[in-house]
XYZ file of C-alpha atoms in Angstrom:
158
model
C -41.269 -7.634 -23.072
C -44.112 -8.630 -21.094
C -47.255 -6.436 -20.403
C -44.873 -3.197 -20.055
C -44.390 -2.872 -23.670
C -43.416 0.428 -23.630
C -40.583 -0.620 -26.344
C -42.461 -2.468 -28.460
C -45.188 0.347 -28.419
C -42.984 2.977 -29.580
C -42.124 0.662 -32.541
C -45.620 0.734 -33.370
C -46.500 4.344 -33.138
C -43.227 6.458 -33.318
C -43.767 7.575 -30.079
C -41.557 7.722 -26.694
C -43.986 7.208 -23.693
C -42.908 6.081 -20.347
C -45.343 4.904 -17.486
C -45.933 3.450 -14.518
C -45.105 -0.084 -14.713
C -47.909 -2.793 -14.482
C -47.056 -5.387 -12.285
C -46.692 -8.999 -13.986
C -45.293 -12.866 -12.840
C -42.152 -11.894 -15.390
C -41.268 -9.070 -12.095
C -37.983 -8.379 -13.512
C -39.074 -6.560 -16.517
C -41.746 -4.514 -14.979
C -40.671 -1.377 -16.103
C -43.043 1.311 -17.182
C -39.317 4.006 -18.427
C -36.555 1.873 -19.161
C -33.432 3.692 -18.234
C -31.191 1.288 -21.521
C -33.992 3.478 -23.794
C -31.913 6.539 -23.953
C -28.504 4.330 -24.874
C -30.736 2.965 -27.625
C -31.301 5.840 -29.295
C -27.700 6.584 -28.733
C -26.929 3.766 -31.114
C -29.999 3.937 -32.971
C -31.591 7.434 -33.374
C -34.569 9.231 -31.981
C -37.162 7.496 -34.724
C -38.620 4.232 -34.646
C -37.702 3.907 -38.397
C -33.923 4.380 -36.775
C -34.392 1.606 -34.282
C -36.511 -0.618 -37.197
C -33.242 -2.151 -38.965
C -31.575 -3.380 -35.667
C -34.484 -3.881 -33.192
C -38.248 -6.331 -33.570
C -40.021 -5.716 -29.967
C -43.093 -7.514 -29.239
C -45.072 -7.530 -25.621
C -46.538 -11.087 -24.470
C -49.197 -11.317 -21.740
C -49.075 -13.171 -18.389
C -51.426 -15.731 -19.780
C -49.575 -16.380 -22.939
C -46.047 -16.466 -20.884
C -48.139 -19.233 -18.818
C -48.988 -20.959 -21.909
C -45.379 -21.007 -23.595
C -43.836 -22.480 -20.111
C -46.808 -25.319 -20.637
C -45.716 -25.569 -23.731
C -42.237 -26.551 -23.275
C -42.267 -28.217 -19.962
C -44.933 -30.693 -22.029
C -42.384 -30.724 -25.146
C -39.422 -31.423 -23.787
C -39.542 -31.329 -20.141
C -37.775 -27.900 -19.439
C -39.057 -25.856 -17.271
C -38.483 -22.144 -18.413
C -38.578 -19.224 -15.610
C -41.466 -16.503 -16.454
C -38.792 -14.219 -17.916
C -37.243 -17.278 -19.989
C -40.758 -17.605 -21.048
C -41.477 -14.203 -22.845
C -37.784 -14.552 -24.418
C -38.361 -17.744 -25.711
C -41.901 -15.873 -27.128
C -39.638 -13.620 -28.587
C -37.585 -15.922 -30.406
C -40.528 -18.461 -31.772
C -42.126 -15.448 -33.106
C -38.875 -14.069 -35.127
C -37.575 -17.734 -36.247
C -41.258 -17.510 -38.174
C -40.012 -15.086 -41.081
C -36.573 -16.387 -40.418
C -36.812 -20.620 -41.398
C -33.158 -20.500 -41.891
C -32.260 -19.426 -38.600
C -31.145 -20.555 -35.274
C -32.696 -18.797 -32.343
C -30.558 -19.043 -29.171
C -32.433 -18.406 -25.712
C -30.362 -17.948 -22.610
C -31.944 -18.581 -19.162
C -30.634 -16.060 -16.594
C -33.110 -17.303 -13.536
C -34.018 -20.228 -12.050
C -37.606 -21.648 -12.438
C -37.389 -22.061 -8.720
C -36.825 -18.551 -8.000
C -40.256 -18.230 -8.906
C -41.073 -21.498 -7.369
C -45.246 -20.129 -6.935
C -45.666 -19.226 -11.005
C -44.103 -22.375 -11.696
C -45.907 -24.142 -9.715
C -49.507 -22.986 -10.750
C -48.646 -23.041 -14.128
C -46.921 -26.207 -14.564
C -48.228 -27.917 -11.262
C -44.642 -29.073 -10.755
C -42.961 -27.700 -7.568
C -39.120 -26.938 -8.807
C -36.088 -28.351 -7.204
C -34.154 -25.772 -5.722
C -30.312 -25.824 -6.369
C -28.254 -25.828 -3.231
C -26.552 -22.587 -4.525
C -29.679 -20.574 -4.219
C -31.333 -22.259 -1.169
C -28.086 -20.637 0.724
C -28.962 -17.411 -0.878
C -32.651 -17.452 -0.014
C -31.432 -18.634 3.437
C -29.362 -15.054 4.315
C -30.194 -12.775 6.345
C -30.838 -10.083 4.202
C -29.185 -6.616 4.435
C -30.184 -2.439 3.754
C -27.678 0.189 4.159
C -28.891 3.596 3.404
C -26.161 5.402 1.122
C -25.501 8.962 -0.128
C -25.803 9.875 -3.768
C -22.077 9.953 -4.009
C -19.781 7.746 -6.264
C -17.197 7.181 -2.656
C -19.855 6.480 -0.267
C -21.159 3.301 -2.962
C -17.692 2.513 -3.674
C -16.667 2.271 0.262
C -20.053 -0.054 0.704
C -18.998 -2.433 -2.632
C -15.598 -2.570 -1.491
C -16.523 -3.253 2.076
């Protein structure tokens, strides 16, 4: 995770406790509760010990997400996305006590979706793919909606 370690906390000190989230470049994991926590211990238990076969969790700072998107853009020319970044943390630090392994990162944003943090950190300005220039370029829409399973459904299914 990034700053909101909330995870990785309780896997330090046994304990459950939610807060407000901090706000970090990595925006998409700013979250202080994590609603997947419950279906965790679902699978896992209620202990950390219960989680501790199945689960490493580790929080990484905005400056060292900065410094592992430096890292690899200098490396090989790849420019991660801030949330690629603390994954690919994640990974480096388990594939330490693992020097067998193969540690598989999957991007799920594009570096130009966060075209500012890129660009500070790397001092590269990101091409933006066609497909999400047309994105950014719609008009963007609200719709207030009960708390009702038929009123979502009759928005989704327009």
């Amino acid at each position: 995770t990034n700053a909101n370690d909330v995870v990785p906390a309780f896997m330090e000190t046994g304990t459950y406790r939610p807060r407000a989230s901090v706000q970090t470049i990595s925006n998409a994991m700013d979250v202080g509760s994590p609603s997947n926590f419950e279906r965790m211990q679902d699978l896992f238990g209620t202990a950390a010990a219960d989680f501790a076969p199945f689960l490493e969790a580790d929080g990484w700072s905005d400056d060292e997400t900065r410094e592992a998107m430096r890292d690899v853009y200098t490396r090989t020319g790849y420019m991660l996305d801030p949330h690629g970044a603390v994954g690919y943390l994640g990974i480096k630090k388990a594939l330490k006590t693992r020097p067998n392994s193969l540690g598989v990162l999957l991007e799920t944003a594009h570096p130009a979706k966060f075209a500012e943090v890129t660009e500070s950190t790397l001092g590269v300005t990101p091409d933006m793919p066609e497909r999400l220039r047309a994105f950014a370029e719609k008009e963007k829409e609200a719709h207030a909606v009960p708390n009702n399973y038929e009123a979502v459904k009759s928005i989704v299914e327009g």
